[in-house]
Coordinates of N, CA and C in Angstrom, one line a residue:
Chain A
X1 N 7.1 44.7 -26.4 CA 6.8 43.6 -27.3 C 6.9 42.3 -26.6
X2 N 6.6 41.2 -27.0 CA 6.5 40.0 -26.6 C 8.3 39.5 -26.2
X3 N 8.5 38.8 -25.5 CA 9.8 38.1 -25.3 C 9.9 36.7 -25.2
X4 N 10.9 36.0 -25.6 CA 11.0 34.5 -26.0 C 9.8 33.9 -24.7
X5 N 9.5 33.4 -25.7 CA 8.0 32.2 -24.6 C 8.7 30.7 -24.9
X6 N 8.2 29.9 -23.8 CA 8.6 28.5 -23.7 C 7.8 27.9 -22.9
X7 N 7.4 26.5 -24.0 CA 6.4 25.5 -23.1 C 6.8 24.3 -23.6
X8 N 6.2 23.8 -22.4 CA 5.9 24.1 -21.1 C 6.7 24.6 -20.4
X9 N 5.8 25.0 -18.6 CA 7.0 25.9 -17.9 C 7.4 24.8 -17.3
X10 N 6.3 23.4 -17.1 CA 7.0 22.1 -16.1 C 6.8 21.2 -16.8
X11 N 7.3 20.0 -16.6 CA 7.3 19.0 -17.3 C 7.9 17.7 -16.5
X12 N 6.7 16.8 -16.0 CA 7.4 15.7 -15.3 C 7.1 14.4 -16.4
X13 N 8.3 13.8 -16.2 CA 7.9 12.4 -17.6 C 8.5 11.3 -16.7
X14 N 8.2 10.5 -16.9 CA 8.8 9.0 -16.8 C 10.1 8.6 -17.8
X15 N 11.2 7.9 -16.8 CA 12.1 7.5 -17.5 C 11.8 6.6 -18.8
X16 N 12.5 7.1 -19.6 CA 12.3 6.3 -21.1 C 11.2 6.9 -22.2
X17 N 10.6 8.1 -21.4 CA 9.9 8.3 -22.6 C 10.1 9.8 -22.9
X18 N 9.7 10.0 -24.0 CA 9.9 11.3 -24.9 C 9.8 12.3 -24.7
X19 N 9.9 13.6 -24.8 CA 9.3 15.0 -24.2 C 9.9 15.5 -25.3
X20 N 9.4 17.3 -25.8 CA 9.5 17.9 -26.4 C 8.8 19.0 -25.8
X21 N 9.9 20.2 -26.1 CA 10.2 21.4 -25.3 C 10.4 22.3 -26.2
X22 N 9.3 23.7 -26.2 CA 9.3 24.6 -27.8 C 9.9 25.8 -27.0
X23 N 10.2 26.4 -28.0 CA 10.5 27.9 -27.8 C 9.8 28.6 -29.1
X24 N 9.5 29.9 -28.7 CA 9.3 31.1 -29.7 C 9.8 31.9 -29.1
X25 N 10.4 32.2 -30.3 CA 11.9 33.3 -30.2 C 10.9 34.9 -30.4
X26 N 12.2 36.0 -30.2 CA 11.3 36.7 -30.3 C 11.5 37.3 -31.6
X27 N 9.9 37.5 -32.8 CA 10.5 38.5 -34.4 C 11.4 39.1 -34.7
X28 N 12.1 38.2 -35.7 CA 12.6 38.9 -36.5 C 14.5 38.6 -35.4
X29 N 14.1 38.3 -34.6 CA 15.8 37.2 -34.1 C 16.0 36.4 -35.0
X30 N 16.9 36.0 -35.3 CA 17.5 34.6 -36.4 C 18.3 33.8 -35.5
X31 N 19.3 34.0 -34.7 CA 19.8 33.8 -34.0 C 18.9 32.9 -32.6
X32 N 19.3 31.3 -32.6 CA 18.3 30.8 -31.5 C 19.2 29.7 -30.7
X33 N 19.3 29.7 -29.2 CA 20.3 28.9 -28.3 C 19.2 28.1 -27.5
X34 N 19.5 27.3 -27.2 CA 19.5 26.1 -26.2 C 20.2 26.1 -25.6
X35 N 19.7 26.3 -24.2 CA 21.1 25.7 -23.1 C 20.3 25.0 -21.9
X36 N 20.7 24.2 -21.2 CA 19.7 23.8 -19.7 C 21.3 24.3 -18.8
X37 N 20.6 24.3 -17.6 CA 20.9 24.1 -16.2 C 20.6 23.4 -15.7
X38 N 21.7 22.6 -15.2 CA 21.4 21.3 -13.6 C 21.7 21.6 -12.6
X39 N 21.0 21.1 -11.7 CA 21.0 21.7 -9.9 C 22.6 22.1 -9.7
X40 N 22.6 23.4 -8.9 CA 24.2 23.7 -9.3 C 25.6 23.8 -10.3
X41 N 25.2 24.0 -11.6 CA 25.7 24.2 -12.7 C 25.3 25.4 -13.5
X42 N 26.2 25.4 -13.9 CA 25.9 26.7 -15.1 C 25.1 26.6 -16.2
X43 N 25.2 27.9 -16.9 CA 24.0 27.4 -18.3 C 25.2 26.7 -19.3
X44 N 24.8 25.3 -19.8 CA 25.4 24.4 -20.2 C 24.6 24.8 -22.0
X45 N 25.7 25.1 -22.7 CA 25.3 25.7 -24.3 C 24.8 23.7 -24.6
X46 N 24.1 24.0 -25.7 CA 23.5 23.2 -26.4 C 23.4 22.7 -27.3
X47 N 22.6 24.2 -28.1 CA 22.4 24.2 -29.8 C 22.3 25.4 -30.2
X48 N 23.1 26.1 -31.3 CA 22.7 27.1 -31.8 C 22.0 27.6 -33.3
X49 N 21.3 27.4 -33.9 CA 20.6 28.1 -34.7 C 20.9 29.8 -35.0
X50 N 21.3 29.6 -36.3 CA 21.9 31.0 -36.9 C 21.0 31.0 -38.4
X51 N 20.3 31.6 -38.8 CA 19.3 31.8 -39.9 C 19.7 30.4 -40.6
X52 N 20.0 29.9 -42.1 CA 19.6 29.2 -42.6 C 20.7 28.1 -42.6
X53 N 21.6 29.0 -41.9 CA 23.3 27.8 -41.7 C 22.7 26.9 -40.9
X54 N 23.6 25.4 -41.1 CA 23.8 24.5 -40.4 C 23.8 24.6 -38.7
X55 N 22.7 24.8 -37.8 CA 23.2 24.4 -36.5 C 24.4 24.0 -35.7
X56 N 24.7 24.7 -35.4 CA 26.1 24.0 -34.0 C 25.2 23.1 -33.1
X57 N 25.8 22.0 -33.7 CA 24.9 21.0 -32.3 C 26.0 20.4 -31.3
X58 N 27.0 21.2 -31.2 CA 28.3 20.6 -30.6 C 27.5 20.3 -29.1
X59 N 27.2 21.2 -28.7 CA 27.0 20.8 -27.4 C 25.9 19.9 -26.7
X60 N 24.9 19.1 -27.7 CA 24.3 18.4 -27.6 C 24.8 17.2 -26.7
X61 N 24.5 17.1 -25.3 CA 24.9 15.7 -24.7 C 25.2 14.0 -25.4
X62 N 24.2 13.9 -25.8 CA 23.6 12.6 -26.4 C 23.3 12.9 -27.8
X63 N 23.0 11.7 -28.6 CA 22.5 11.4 -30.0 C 20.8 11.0 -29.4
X64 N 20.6 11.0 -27.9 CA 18.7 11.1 -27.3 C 18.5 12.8 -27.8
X65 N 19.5 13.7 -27.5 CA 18.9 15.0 -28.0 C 19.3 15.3 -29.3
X66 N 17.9 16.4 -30.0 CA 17.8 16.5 -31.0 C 17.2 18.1 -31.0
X67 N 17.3 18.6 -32.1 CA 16.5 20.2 -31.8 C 16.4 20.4 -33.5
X68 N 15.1 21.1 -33.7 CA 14.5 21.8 -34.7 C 14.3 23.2 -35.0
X69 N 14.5 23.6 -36.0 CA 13.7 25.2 -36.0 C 13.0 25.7 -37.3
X70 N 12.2 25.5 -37.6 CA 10.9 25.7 -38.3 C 10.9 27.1 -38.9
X71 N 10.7 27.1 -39.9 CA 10.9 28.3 -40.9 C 11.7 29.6 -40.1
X72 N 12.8 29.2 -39.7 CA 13.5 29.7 -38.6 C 12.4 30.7 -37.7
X73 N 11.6 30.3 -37.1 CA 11.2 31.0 -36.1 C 11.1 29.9 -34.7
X74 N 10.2 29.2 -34.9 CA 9.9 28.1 -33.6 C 10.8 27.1 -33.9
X75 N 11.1 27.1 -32.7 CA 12.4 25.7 -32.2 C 11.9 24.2 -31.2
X76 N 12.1 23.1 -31.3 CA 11.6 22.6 -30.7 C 13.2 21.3 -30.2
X77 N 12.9 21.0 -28.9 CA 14.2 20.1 -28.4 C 13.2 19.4 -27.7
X78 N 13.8 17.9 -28.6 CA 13.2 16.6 -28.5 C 14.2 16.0 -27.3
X79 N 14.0 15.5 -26.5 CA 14.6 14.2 -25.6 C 14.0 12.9 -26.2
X80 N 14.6 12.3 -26.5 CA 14.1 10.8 -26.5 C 14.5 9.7 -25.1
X81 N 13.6 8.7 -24.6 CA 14.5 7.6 -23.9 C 14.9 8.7 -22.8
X82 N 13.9 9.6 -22.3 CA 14.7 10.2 -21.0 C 15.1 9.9 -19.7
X83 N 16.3 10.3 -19.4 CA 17.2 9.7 -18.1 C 17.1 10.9 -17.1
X84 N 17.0 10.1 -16.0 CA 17.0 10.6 -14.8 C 18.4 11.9 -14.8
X85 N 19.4 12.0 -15.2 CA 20.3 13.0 -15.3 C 19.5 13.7 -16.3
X86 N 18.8 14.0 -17.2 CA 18.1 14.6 -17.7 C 17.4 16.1 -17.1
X87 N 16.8 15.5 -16.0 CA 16.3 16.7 -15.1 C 17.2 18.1 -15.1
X88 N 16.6 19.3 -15.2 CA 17.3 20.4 -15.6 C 16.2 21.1 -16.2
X89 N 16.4 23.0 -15.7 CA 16.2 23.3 -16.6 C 16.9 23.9 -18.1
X90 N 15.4 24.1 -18.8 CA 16.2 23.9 -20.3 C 15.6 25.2 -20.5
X91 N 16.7 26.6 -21.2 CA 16.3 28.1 -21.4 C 16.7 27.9 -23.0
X92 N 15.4 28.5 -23.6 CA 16.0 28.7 -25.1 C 16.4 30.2 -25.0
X93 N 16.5 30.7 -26.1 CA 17.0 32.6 -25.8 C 17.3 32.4 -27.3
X94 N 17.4 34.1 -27.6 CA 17.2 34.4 -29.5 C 18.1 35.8 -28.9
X95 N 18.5 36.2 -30.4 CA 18.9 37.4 -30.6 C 19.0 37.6 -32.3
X96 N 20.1 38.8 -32.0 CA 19.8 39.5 -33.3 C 21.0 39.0 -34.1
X97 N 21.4 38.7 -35.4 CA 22.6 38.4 -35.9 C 23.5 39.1 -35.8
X98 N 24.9 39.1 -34.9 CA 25.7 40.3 -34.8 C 26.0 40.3 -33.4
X99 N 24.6 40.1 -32.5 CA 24.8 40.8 -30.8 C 24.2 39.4 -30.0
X100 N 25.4 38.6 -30.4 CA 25.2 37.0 -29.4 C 25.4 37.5 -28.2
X101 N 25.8 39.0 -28.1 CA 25.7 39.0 -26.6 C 24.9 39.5 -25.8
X102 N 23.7 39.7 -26.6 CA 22.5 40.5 -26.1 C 21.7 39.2 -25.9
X103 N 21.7 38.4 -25.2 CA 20.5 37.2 -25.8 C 19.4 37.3 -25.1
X104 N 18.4 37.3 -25.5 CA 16.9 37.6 -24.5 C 16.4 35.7 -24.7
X105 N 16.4 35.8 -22.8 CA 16.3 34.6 -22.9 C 14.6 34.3 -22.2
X106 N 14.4 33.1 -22.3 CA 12.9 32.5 -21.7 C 13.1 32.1 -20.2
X107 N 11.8 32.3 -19.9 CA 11.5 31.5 -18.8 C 12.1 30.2 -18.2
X108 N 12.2 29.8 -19.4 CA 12.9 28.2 -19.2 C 11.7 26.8 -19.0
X109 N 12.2 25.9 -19.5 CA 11.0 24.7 -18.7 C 11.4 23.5 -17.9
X110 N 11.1 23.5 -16.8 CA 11.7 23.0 -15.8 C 11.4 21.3 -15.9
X111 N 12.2 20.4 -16.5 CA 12.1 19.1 -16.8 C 12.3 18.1 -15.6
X112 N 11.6 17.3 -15.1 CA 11.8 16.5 -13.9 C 11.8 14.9 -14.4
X113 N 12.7 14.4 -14.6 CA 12.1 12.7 -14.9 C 12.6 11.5 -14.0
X114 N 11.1 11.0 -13.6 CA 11.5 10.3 -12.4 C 11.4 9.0 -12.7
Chain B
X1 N 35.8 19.8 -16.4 CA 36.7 20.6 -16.3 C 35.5 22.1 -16.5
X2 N 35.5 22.8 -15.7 CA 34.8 23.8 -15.6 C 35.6 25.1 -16.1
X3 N 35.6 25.6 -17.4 CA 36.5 26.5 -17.9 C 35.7 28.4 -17.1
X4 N 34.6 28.1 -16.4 CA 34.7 29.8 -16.1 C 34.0 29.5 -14.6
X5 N 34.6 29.8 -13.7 CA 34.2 29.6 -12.6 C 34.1 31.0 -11.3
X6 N 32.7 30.7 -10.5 CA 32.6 32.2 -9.7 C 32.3 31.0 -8.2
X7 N 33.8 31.1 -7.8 CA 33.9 30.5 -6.6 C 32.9 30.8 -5.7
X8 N 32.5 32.3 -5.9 CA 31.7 32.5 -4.6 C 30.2 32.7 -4.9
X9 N 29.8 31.1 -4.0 CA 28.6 31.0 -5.1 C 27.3 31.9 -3.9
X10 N 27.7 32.8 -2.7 CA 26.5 34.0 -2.4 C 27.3 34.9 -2.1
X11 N 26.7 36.7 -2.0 CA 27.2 37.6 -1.7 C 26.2 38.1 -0.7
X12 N 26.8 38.8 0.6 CA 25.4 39.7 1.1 C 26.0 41.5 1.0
X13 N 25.1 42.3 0.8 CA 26.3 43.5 0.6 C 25.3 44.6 1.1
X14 N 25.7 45.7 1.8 CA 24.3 46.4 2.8 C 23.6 47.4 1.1
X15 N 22.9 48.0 1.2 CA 22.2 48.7 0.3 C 23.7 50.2 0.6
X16 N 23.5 50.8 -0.5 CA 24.7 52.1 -0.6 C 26.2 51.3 -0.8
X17 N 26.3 50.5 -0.6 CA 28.0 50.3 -0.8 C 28.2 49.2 -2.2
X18 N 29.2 49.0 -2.5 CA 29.8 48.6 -3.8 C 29.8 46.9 -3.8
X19 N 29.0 46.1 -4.3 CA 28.8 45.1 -4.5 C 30.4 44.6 -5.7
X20 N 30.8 43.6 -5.1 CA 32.5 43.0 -6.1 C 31.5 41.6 -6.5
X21 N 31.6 41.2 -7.5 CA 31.2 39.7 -7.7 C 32.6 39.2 -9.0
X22 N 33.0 38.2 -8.4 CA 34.1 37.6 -9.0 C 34.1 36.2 -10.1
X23 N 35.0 36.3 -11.1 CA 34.8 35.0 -11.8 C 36.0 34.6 -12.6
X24 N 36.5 33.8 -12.7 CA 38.0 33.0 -13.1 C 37.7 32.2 -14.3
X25 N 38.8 32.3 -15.2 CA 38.1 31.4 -16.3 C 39.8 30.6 -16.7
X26 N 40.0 29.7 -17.5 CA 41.4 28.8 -17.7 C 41.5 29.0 -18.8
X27 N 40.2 29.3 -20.3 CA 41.1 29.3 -21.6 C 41.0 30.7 -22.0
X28 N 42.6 31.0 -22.2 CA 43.5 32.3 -22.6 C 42.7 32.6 -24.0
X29 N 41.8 31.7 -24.7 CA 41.9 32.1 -26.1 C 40.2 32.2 -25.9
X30 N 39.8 32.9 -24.8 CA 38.4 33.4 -24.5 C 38.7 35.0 -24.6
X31 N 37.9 35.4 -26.0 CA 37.9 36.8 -25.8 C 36.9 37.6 -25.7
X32 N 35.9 37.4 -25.2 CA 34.5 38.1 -25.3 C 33.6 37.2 -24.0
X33 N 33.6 38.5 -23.2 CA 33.0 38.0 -21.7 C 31.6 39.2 -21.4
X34 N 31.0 38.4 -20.6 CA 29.3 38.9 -20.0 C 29.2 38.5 -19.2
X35 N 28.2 39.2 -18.3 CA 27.7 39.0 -17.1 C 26.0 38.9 -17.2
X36 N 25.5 38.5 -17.0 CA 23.9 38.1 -16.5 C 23.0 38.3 -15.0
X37 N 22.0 38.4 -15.2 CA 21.7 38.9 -14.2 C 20.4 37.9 -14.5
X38 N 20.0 37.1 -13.4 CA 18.9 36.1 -13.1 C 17.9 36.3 -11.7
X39 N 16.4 36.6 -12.2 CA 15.5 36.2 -11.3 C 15.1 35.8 -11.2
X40 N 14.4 35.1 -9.4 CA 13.9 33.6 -9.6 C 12.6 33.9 -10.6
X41 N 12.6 32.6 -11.1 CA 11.7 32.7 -11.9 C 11.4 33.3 -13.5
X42 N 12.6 33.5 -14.0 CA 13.1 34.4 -15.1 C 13.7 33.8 -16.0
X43 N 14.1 34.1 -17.1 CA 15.7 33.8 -17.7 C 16.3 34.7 -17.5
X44 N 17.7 34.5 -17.4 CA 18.8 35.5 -17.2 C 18.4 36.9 -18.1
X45 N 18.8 37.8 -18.0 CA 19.2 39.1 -18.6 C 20.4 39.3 -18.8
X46 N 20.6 40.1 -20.5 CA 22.2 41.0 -20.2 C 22.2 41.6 -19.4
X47 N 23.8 42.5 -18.9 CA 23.6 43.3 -18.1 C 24.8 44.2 -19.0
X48 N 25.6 43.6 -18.9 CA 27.3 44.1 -19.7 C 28.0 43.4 -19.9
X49 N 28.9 43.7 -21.1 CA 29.7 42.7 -22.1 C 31.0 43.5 -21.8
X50 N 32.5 43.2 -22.0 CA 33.8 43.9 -22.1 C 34.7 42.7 -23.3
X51 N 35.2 43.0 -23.9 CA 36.1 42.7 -25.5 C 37.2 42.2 -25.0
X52 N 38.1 41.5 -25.2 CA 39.3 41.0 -24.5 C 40.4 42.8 -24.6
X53 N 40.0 43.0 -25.8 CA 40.6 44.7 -26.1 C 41.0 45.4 -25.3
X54 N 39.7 45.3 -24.2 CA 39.9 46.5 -23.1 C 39.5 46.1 -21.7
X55 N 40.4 46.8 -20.9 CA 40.1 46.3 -19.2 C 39.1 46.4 -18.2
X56 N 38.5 47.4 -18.9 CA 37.0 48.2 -18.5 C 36.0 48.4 -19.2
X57 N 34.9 48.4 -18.7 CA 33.6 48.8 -19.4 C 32.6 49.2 -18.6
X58 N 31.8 50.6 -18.3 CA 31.4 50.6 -17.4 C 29.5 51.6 -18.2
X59 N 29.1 50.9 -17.4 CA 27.3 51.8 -18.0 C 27.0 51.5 -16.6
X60 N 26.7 53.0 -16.6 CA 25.9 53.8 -15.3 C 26.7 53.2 -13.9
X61 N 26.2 52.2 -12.8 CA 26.3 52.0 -11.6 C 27.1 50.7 -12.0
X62 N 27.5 50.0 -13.4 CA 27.7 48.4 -13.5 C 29.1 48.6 -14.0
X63 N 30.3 48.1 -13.7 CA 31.6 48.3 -14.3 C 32.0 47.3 -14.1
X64 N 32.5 46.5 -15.1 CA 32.8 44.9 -15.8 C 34.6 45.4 -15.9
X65 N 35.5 44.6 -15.0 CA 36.7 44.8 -15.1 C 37.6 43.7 -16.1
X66 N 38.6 43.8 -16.7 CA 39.2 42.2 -17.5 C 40.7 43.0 -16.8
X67 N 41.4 41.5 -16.3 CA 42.5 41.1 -15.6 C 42.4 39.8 -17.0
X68 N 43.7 40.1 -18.0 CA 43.6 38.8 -18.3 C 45.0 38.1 -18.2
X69 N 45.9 38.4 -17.7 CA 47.3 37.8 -17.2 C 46.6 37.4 -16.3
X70 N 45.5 37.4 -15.5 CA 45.2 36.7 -14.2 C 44.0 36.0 -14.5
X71 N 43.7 35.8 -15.9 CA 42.5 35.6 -16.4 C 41.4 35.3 -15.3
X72 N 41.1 36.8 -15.1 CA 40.1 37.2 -13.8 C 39.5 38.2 -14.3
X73 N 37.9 38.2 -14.2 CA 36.8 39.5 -14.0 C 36.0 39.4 -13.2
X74 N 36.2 41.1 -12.8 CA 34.9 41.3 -11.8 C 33.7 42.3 -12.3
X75 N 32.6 42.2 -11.8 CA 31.7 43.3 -11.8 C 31.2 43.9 -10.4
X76 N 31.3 45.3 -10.5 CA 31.6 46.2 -9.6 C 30.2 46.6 -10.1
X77 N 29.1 46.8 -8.4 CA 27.6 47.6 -9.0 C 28.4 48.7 -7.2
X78 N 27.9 50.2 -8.1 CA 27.7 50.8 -6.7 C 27.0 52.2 -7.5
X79 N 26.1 52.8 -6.4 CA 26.0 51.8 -5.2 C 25.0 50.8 -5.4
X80 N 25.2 49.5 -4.7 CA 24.3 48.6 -4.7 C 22.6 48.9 -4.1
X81 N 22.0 48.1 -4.4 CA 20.2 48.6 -4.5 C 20.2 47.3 -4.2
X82 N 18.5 47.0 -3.5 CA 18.0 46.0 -2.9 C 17.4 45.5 -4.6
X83 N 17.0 46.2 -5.6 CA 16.7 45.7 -6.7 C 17.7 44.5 -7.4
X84 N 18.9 45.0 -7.2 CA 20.0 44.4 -7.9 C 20.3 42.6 -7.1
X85 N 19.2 42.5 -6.0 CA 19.3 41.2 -5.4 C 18.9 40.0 -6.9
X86 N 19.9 39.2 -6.5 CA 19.8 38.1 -8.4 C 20.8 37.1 -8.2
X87 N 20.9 36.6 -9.0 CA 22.2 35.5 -9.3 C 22.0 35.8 -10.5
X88 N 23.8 36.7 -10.1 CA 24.6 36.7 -11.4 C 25.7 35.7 -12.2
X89 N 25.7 35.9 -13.5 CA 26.7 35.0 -13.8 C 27.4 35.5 -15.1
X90 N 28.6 35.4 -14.9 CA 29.3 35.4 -15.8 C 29.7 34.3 -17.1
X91 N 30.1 34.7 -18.3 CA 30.2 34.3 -19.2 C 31.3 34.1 -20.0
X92 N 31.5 33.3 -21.0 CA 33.2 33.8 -22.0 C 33.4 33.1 -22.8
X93 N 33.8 33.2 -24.3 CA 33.6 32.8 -25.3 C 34.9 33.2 -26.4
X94 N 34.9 32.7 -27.1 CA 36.3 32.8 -28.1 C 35.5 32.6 -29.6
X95 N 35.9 33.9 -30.1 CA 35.7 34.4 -31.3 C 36.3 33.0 -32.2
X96 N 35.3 32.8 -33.1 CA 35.4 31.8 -33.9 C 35.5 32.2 -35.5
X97 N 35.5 31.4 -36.5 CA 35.0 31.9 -38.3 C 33.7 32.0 -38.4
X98 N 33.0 31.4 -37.6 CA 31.9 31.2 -37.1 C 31.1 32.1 -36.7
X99 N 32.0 33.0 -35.4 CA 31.3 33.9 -34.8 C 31.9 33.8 -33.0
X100 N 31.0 34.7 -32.5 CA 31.3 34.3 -31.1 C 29.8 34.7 -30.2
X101 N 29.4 33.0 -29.9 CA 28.2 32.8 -29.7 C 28.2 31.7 -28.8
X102 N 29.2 30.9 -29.1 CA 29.3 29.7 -27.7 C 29.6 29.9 -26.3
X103 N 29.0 30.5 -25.3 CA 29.3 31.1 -24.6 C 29.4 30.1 -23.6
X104 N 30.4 29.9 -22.5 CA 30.7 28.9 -21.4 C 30.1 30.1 -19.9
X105 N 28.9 29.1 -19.6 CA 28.3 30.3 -18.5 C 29.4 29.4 -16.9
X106 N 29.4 30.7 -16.1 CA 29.9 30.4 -14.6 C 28.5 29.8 -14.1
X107 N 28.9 28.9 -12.3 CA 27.3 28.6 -11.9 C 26.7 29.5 -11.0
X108 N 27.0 30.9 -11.4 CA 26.6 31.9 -10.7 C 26.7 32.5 -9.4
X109 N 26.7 33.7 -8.8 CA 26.5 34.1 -7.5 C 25.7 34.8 -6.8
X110 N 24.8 34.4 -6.1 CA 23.6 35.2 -5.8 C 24.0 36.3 -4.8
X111 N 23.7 37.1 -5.4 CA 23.2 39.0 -4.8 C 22.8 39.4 -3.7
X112 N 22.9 39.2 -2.3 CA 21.8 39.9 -1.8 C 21.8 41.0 -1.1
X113 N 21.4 42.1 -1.4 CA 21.4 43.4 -0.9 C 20.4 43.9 -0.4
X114 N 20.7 44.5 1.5 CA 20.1 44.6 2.5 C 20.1 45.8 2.6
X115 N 18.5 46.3 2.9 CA 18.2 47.5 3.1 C 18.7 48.1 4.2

């Protein structure tokens, strides 16, 4: 079957302006994470999305990031005003309610802002 | 402050012998740990999970060890395969009311096993 998709796979922006990064999770996951990676760092948690509960957005860097999820399936993480520390990539990943430890994750989309 | 850390950020290990990949974490009140397995060009994969419960967990060739007075785990692959070449990383998380889903990833150690 299909497994979490994410677009773009690149993405170069100029500092200060917007970008928006989707994921589709894979059916019938409820369960949906955000995390990026920066050059030599770990996967840095983000946001989590659990069916109709309130998001953990604890780990959201900034009040520039923001993230959606749409009749809980498609997710989308807004950058606003993007900064050169920005650059990273960004892996969404889903699973099932219960097995946070199973997470099937994406491709990722490689953000560059110069 | 980097709460889970895999000092050794490559491994080289010949094909047939037992691959150790190591990872250290600081908070005692992390009970639910994973390992990952990353190709270029991929998102990570599970690989294996172990419970603060128990010291071992092992499926097939992959055996996930917990040291937690030394709050240390390793994963043990043998024998090691040229397939198994990745950057691994480990994970760890503390059961919440919430759940346990916040997972603190290590910055990985890349695999490489020589035919």
């Amino acid at each position: 079957g299909a497994g979490v998709s994410q677009s773009p796979s690149n993405k170069v922006t100029e500092k200060g302006k917007d970008v928006e990064l989707r994921c589709d999770p894979i059916s019938g996951h409820t369960a949906l994470y955000w995390y990026r990676q920066s050059l030599g760092q770990g996967l840095e948690f983000l946001i989590y999305f659990q069916g109709n509960s309130a998001p953990d957005k604890s780990g959201l860097p900034s009040d520039r990031f923001s993230a959606e999820r749409t009749g809980g399936s498609v997710s989308t993480l807004t950058i606003q005003r993007t900064q050169q520390e920005d650059s990273a990539v960004y892996l969404c990943a889903s699973s099932l309610v219960g097995r946070t430890d199973t997470q099937y994750f994406g491709p990722g989309t490689r953000l560059t802002v110069l | 402050d980097q709460q889970v850390k895999q000092n050794s950020p490559s491994l080289s290990v010949q094909e047939g012998r037992i691959s150790i990949l190591n990872c250290d974490y600081t908070n005692s009140m992390f009970d639910y740990f994973l390992w990952y397995k990353k190709y270029p060009a991929e998102g990570p994969t599970f690989l294996i999970s172990i419970s603060s419960i128990k010291d071992k967990n092992e499926d097939g060739r992959f055996t996930v060890f917990l040291n937690k007075s030394a709050k240390h785990l390793s994963l043990h692959i043998v024998p090691s395969q040229p397939g198994d070449s990745a950057v691994y990383f480990c994970a760890a998380s503390r059961t919440t009311t919430s759940g346990t889903y916040k997972y603190i990833f290590g910055t990985g150690t890349r695999l490489k096993v020589l035919a």
